[in-house]
mmCIF file of C-alpha atoms and ligand atoms in Angstrom:
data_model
loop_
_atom_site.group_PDB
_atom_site.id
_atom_site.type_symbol
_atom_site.label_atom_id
_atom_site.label_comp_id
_atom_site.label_asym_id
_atom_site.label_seq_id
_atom_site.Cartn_x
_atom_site.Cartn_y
_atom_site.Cartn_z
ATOM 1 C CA UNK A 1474 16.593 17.376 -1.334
ATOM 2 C CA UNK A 1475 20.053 16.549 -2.224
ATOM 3 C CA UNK A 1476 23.083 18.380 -3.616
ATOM 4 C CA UNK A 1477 26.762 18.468 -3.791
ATOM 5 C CA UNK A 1478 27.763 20.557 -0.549
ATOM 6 C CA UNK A 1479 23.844 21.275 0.921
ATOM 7 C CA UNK A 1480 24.990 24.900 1.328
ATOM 8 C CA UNK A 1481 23.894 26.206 -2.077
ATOM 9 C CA UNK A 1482 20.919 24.105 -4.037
ATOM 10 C CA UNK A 1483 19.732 21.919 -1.850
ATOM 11 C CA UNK A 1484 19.007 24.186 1.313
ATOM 12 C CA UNK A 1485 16.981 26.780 -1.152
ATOM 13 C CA UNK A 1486 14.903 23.423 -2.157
ATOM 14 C CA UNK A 1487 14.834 22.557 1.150
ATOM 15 C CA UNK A 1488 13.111 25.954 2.580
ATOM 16 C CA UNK A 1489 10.993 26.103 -1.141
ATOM 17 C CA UNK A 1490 9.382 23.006 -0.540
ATOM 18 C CA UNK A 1491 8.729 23.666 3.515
ATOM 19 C CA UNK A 1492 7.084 27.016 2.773
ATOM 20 C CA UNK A 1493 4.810 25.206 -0.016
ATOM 21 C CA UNK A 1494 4.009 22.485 2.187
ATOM 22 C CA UNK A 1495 3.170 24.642 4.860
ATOM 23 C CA UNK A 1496 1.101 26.975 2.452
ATOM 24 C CA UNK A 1497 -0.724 23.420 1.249
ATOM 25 C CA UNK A 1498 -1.424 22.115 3.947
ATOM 26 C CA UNK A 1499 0.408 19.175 3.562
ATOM 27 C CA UNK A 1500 2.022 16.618 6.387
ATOM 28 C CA UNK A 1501 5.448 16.138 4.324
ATOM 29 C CA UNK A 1502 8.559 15.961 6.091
ATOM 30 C CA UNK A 1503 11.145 17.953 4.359
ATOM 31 C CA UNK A 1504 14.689 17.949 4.332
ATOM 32 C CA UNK A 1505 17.971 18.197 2.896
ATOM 33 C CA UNK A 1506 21.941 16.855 2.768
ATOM 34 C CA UNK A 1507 24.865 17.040 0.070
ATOM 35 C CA UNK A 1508 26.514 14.046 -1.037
ATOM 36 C CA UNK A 1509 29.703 15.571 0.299
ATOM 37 C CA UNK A 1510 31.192 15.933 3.819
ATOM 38 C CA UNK A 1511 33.338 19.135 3.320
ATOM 39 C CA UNK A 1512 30.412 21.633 4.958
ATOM 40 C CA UNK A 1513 28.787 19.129 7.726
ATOM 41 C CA UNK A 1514 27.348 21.738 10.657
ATOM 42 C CA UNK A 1515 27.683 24.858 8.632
ATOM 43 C CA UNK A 1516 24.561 27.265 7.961
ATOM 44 C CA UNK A 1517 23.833 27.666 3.973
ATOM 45 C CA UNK A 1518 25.947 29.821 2.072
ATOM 46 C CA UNK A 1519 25.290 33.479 2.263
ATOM 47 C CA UNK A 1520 24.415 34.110 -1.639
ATOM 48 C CA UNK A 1521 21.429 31.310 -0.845
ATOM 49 C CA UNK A 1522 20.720 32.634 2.422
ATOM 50 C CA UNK A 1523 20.260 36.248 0.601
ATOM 51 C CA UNK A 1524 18.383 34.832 -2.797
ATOM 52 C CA UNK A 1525 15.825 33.056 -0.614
ATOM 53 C CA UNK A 1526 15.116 36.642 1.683
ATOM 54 C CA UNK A 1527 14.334 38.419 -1.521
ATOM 55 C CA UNK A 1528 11.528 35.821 -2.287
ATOM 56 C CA UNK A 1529 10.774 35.934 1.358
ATOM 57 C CA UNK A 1530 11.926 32.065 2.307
ATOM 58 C CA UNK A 1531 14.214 32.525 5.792
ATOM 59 C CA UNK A 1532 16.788 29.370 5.292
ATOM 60 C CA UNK A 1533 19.468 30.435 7.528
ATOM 61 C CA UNK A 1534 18.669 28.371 10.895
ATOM 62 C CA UNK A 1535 19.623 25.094 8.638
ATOM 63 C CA UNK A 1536 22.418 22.964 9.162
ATOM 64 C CA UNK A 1537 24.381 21.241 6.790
ATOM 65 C CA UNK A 1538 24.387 17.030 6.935
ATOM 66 C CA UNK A 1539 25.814 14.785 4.649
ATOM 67 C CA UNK A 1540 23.472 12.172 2.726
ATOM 68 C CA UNK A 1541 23.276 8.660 4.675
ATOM 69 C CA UNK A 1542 22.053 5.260 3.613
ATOM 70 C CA UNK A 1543 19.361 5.634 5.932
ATOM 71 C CA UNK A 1544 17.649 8.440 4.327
ATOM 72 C CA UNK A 1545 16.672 5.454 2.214
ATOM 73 C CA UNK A 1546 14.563 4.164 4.666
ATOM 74 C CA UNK A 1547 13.276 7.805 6.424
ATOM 75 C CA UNK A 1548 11.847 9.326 3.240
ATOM 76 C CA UNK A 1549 9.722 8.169 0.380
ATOM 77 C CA UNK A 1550 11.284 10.242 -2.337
ATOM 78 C CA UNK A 1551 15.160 12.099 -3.034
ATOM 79 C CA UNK A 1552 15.261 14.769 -5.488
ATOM 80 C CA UNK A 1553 18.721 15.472 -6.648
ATOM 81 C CA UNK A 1554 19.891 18.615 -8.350
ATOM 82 C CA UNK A 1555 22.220 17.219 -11.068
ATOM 83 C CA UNK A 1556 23.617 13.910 -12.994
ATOM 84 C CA UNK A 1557 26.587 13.752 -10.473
ATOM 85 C CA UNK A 1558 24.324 13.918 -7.119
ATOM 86 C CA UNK A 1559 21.956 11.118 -9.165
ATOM 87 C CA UNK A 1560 25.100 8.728 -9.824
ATOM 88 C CA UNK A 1561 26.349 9.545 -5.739
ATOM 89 C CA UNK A 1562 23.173 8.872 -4.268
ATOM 90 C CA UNK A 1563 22.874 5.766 -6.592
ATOM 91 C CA UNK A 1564 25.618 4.141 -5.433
ATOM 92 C CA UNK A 1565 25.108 4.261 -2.267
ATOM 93 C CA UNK A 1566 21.706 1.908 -3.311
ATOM 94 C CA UNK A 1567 21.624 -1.348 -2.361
ATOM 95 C CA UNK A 1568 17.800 -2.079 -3.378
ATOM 96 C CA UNK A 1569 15.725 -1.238 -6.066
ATOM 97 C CA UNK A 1570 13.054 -0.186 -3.676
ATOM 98 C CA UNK A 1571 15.747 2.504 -2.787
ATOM 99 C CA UNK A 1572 16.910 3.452 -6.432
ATOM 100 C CA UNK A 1573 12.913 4.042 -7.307
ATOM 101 C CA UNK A 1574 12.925 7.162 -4.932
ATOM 102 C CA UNK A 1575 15.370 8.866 -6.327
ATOM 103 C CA UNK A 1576 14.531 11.591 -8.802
ATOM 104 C CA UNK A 1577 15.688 14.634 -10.666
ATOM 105 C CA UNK A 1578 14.353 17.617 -9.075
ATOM 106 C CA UNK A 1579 13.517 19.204 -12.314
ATOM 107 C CA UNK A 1580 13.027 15.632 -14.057
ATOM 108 C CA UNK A 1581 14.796 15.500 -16.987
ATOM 109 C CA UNK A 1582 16.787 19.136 -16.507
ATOM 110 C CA UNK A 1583 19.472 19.558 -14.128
ATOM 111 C CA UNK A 1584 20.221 22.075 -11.691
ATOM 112 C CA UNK A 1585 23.784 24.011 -12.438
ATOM 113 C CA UNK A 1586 25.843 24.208 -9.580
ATOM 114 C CA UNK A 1587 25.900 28.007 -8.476
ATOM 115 C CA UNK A 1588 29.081 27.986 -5.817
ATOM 116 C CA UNK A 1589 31.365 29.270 -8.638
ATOM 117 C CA UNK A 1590 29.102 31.822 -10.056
ATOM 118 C CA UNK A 1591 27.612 34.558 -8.023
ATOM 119 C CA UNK A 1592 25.154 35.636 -10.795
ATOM 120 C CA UNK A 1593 23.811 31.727 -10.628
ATOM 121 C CA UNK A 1594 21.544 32.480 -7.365
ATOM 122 C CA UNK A 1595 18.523 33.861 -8.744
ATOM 123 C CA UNK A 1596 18.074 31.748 -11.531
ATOM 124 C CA UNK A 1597 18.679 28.692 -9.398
ATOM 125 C CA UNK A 1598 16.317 29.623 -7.169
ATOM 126 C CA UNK A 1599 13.485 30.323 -9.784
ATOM 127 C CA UNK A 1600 14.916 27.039 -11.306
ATOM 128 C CA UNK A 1601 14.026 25.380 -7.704
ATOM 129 C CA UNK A 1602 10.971 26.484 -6.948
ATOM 130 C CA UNK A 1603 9.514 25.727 -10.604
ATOM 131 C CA UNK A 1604 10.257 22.501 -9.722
ATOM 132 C CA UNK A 1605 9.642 22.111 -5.840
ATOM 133 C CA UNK A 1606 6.035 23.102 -7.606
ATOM 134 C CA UNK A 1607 5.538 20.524 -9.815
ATOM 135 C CA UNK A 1608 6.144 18.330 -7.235
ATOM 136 C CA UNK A 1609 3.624 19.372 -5.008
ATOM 137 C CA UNK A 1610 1.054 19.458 -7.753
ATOM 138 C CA UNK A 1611 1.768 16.334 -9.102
ATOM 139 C CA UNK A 1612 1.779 14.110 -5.856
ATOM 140 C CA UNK A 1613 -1.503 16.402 -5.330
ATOM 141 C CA UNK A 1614 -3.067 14.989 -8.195
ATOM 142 C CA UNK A 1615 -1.935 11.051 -7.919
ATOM 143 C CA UNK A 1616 -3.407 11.098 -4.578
ATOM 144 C CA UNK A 1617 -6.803 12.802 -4.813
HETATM 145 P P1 LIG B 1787 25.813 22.891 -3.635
HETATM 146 O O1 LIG B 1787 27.065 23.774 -4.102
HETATM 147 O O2 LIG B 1787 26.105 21.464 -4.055
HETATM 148 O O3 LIG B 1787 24.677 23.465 -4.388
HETATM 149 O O4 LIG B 1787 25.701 23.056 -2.131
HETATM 150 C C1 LIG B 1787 28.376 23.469 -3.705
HETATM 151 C C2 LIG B 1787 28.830 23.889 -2.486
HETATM 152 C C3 LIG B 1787 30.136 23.627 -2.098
HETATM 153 C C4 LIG B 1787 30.971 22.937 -2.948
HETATM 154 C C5 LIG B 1787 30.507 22.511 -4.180
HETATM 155 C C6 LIG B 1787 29.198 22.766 -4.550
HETATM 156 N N1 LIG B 1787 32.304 22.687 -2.565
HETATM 157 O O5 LIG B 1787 33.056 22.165 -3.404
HETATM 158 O O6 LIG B 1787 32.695 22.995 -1.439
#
Protein backbone atom coordinates (compact mmCIF):
# COMPACT_ATOMS: atom_id res chain seq x y z
CA UNK A 1 0.00 0.00 0.00
CA UNK A 2 1.55 3.12 -1.13
CA UNK A 3 0.99 6.85 -0.63
CA UNK A 4 2.56 10.18 -0.59
CA UNK A 5 3.88 10.51 3.15
CA UNK A 6 2.55 6.74 4.58
CA UNK A 7 1.18 8.69 7.57
CA UNK A 8 -2.32 9.36 6.23
CA UNK A 9 -3.74 6.82 3.28
CA UNK A 10 -1.57 4.32 3.10
CA UNK A 11 -1.23 3.21 6.88
CA UNK A 12 -5.33 3.11 7.11
CA UNK A 13 -4.95 0.63 3.90
CA UNK A 14 -2.33 -0.90 5.47
CA UNK A 15 -4.25 -1.91 8.90
CA UNK A 16 -7.75 -2.38 6.47
CA UNK A 17 -6.26 -4.95 4.54
CA UNK A 18 -4.34 -6.80 7.73
CA UNK A 19 -7.61 -6.98 9.68
CA UNK A 20 -9.40 -8.51 6.41
CA UNK A 21 -6.72 -10.83 5.85
CA UNK A 22 -6.68 -11.90 9.22
CA UNK A 23 -10.62 -12.14 9.29
CA UNK A 24 -10.13 -14.38 5.80
CA UNK A 25 -7.93 -16.38 6.63
CA UNK A 26 -5.55 -15.51 4.23
CA UNK A 27 -1.43 -15.88 4.27
CA UNK A 28 -0.86 -12.26 2.61
CA UNK A 29 1.86 -10.21 3.73
CA UNK A 30 0.76 -6.70 4.11
CA UNK A 31 2.42 -3.57 4.18
CA UNK A 32 2.89 -0.08 3.48
CA UNK A 33 5.49 3.06 2.49
CA UNK A 34 5.01 6.68 0.89
CA UNK A 35 6.87 7.63 -2.04
CA UNK A 36 8.33 10.41 0.07
CA UNK A 37 11.09 10.55 2.73
CA UNK A 38 9.86 13.59 4.82
CA UNK A 39 8.04 11.16 7.70
CA UNK A 40 10.57 7.97 7.66
CA UNK A 41 10.22 6.42 11.53
CA UNK A 42 7.20 8.39 12.49
CA UNK A 43 3.85 6.61 13.75
CA UNK A 44 0.69 7.54 11.36
CA UNK A 45 -0.84 10.75 11.74
CA UNK A 46 -3.21 11.20 14.56
CA UNK A 47 -6.53 12.04 12.40
CA UNK A 48 -5.75 8.28 10.78
CA UNK A 49 -4.76 6.86 13.94
CA UNK A 50 -8.32 8.21 15.39
CA UNK A 51 -10.56 7.36 12.01
CA UNK A 52 -9.29 3.78 12.10
CA UNK A 53 -10.29 3.40 16.28
CA UNK A 54 -13.79 4.41 15.43
CA UNK A 55 -14.06 1.44 12.93
CA UNK A 56 -12.12 -0.52 15.44
CA UNK A 57 -8.65 -1.02 13.23
CA UNK A 58 -5.59 -0.13 15.96
CA UNK A 59 -2.81 1.37 13.34
CA UNK A 60 -0.73 3.23 15.69
CA UNK A 61 2.30 0.68 16.40
CA UNK A 62 3.26 1.36 12.48
CA UNK A 63 6.19 2.99 11.32
CA UNK A 64 6.62 5.06 8.50
CA UNK A 65 9.23 3.75 5.47
CA UNK A 66 9.77 5.16 2.30
CA UNK A 67 8.99 3.02 -0.98
CA UNK A 68 12.26 1.07 -2.28
CA UNK A 69 13.04 -0.64 -5.55
CA UNK A 70 13.04 -3.74 -3.78
CA UNK A 71 9.51 -3.82 -2.81
CA UNK A 72 9.47 -4.81 -6.47
CA UNK A 73 10.84 -7.95 -5.83
CA UNK A 74 9.19 -8.63 -1.98
CA UNK A 75 5.54 -8.27 -3.02
CA UNK A 76 3.38 -9.45 -5.85
CA UNK A 77 1.12 -6.46 -6.09
CA UNK A 78 1.39 -2.23 -5.09
CA UNK A 79 -1.75 -0.44 -4.75
CA UNK A 80 -1.29 3.24 -4.92
CA UNK A 81 -3.72 5.84 -3.70
CA UNK A 82 -3.54 8.46 -6.50
CA UNK A 83 -2.15 9.40 -10.22
CA UNK A 84 0.98 11.05 -8.58
CA UNK A 85 1.98 7.88 -6.26
CA UNK A 86 1.22 5.70 -9.76
CA UNK A 87 3.71 7.99 -11.90
CA UNK A 88 6.45 7.84 -8.53
CA UNK A 89 6.30 4.31 -8.12
CA UNK A 90 6.52 3.96 -11.99
CA UNK A 91 9.54 5.46 -12.35
CA UNK A 92 11.27 3.90 -10.15
CA UNK A 93 10.40 0.57 -12.68
CA UNK A 94 12.93 -0.83 -14.46
CA UNK A 95 10.90 -4.05 -15.78
CA UNK A 96 7.68 -4.64 -17.00
CA UNK A 97 7.34 -7.55 -14.68
CA UNK A 98 7.57 -4.69 -12.03
CA UNK A 99 5.19 -2.05 -13.74
CA UNK A 100 2.39 -5.08 -13.98
CA UNK A 101 2.06 -5.00 -10.08
CA UNK A 102 1.29 -1.82 -9.69
CA UNK A 103 -2.34 -0.84 -9.34
CA UNK A 104 -4.82 1.78 -8.31
CA UNK A 105 -6.21 0.92 -5.06
CA UNK A 106 -9.65 1.84 -6.07
CA UNK A 107 -8.87 0.97 -9.90
CA UNK A 108 -9.85 3.56 -11.92
CA UNK A 109 -10.77 6.23 -8.86
CA UNK A 110 -8.22 7.86 -6.88
CA UNK A 111 -7.80 8.39 -3.37
CA UNK A 112 -7.76 12.38 -2.35
CA UNK A 113 -5.06 13.21 -0.24
CA UNK A 114 -6.59 14.00 3.32
CA UNK A 115 -3.36 15.83 5.16
CA UNK A 116 -4.87 19.26 4.28
CA UNK A 117 -8.39 18.55 5.17
CA UNK A 118 -9.42 17.32 8.53
CA UNK A 119 -13.01 16.49 7.41
CA UNK A 120 -11.20 14.07 4.59
CA UNK A 121 -10.61 11.11 7.28
CA UNK A 122 -13.76 9.36 7.31
CA UNK A 123 -14.50 9.35 3.87
CA UNK A 124 -11.01 8.18 3.04
CA UNK A 125 -11.24 5.57 5.17
CA UNK A 126 -14.69 4.24 3.87
CA UNK A 127 -13.03 5.07 0.45
CA UNK A 128 -10.13 2.47 1.61
CA UNK A 129 -11.74 -0.17 2.86
CA UNK A 130 -14.34 -0.35 -0.18
CA UNK A 131 -11.49 -0.98 -1.97
CA UNK A 132 -9.03 -3.06 0.33
CA UNK A 133 -12.47 -5.29 -0.20
CA UNK A 134 -12.59 -5.70 -3.61
CA UNK A 135 -9.32 -6.77 -3.49
CA UNK A 136 -9.69 -9.49 -1.29
CA UNK A 137 -12.74 -10.73 -3.12
CA UNK A 138 -11.40 -10.55 -6.33
CA UNK A 139 -7.96 -12.39 -5.80
CA UNK A 140 -10.54 -14.78 -3.83
CA UNK A 141 -12.29 -15.54 -6.83
CA UNK A 142 -9.22 -15.83 -9.54
CA UNK A 143 -7.78 -18.33 -7.31
CA UNK A 144 -10.56 -20.73 -6.28
P1 LIG B 1 -0.44 10.62 2.77
O1 LIG B 1 -0.68 12.16 3.14
O2 LIG B 1 0.28 10.60 1.44
O3 LIG B 1 -1.81 10.07 2.66
O4 LIG B 1 0.38 10.03 3.90
C1 LIG B 1 0.38 13.08 3.21
C2 LIG B 1 1.13 13.16 4.35
C3 LIG B 1 2.16 14.09 4.45
C4 LIG B 1 2.41 14.93 3.39
C5 LIG B 1 1.65 14.84 2.23
C6 LIG B 1 0.64 13.90 2.14
N1 LIG B 1 3.44 15.89 3.49
O5 LIG B 1 3.57 16.70 2.56
O6 LIG B 1 4.17 15.92 4.48
Amino acid sequence: MVCLGNICRSPLAHGIMENLVKEKGLDWNVDSAGTGDWHIGSPPDKRSVAVAQNYGVDISAQCCRQFSIDDFDRFDRIYVMDRMNLRDVLAKASKEKHREKVRLLLNTEVVPDPYYEDGQFDMVYQMIEKGCRRIVEEELKTNS
